[in-house]
Amino acid sequence: MHSTKNSESQRNGSANVRRPSWLTQLIGNINRKNARRQHNDPPKND
């Protein structure tokens, strides 16, 4: 009974855990790359 309550709170709390810094950097790099591609590449209509 007690253990189920603990696992419940852990499951709920996991959404609030901060991202590790390497993951934040990775996402930032991907976002920057995508933004740069949109800015620099002309639309390919040919």
Tab-separated table of C-alpha atoms in Angstrom:
chain	number	residue	atom	x	y	z
A	1	MET	CA	0.000	0.000	0.000
A	2	HIS	CA	2.723	2.422	0.989
A	3	SER	CA	5.005	1.463	-1.901
A	4	THR	CA	2.302	2.065	-4.504
A	5	LYS	CA	1.838	5.586	-3.168
A	6	ASN	CA	5.562	6.207	-3.496
A	7	SER	CA	5.735	4.965	-7.083
A	8	GLU	CA	2.710	7.101	-7.904
A	9	SER	CA	4.398	10.258	-6.671
A	10	GLN	CA	7.595	9.358	-8.516
A	11	ARG	CA	5.653	8.918	-11.748
A	12	ASN	CA	3.966	12.283	-11.294
A	13	GLY	CA	7.208	14.018	-10.362
A	14	SER	CA	9.192	12.700	-13.317
A	15	ALA	CA	7.539	15.208	-15.633
A	16	ASN	CA	8.955	18.031	-13.524
A	17	VAL	CA	12.545	16.795	-13.578
A	18	ARG	CA	14.843	19.275	-15.293
A	19	ARG	CA	16.474	18.216	-18.544
A	20	PRO	CA	20.144	17.277	-18.312
A	21	SER	CA	22.343	20.008	-19.745
A	22	TRP	CA	23.647	17.812	-22.570
A	23	LEU	CA	20.075	17.206	-23.715
A	24	THR	CA	19.277	20.910	-23.576
A	25	GLN	CA	22.394	21.646	-25.634
A	26	LEU	CA	21.489	18.959	-28.156
A	27	ILE	CA	17.987	20.356	-28.632
A	28	GLY	CA	19.403	23.884	-28.873
A	29	ASN	CA	21.857	22.797	-31.561
A	30	ILE	CA	19.129	21.095	-33.570
A	31	ASN	CA	16.853	24.130	-33.305
A	32	ARG	CA	19.677	26.443	-34.365
A	33	LYS	CA	20.528	24.218	-37.319
A	34	ASN	CA	16.901	24.119	-38.458
A	35	ALA	CA	16.563	27.902	-38.118
A	36	ARG	CA	19.762	28.485	-40.093
A	37	ARG	CA	18.583	26.153	-42.844
A	38	GLN	CA	15.287	28.027	-43.133
A	39	HIS	CA	17.052	31.409	-43.281
A	40	ASN	CA	19.829	30.601	-45.734
A	41	ASP	CA	18.407	28.062	-48.153
A	42	PRO	CA	16.354	29.593	-50.949
A	43	PRO	CA	13.149	27.716	-51.747
A	44	LYS	CA	13.853	25.088	-54.371
A	45	ASN	CA	11.235	25.619	-57.062
A	46	ASP	CA	13.183	24.377	-60.082
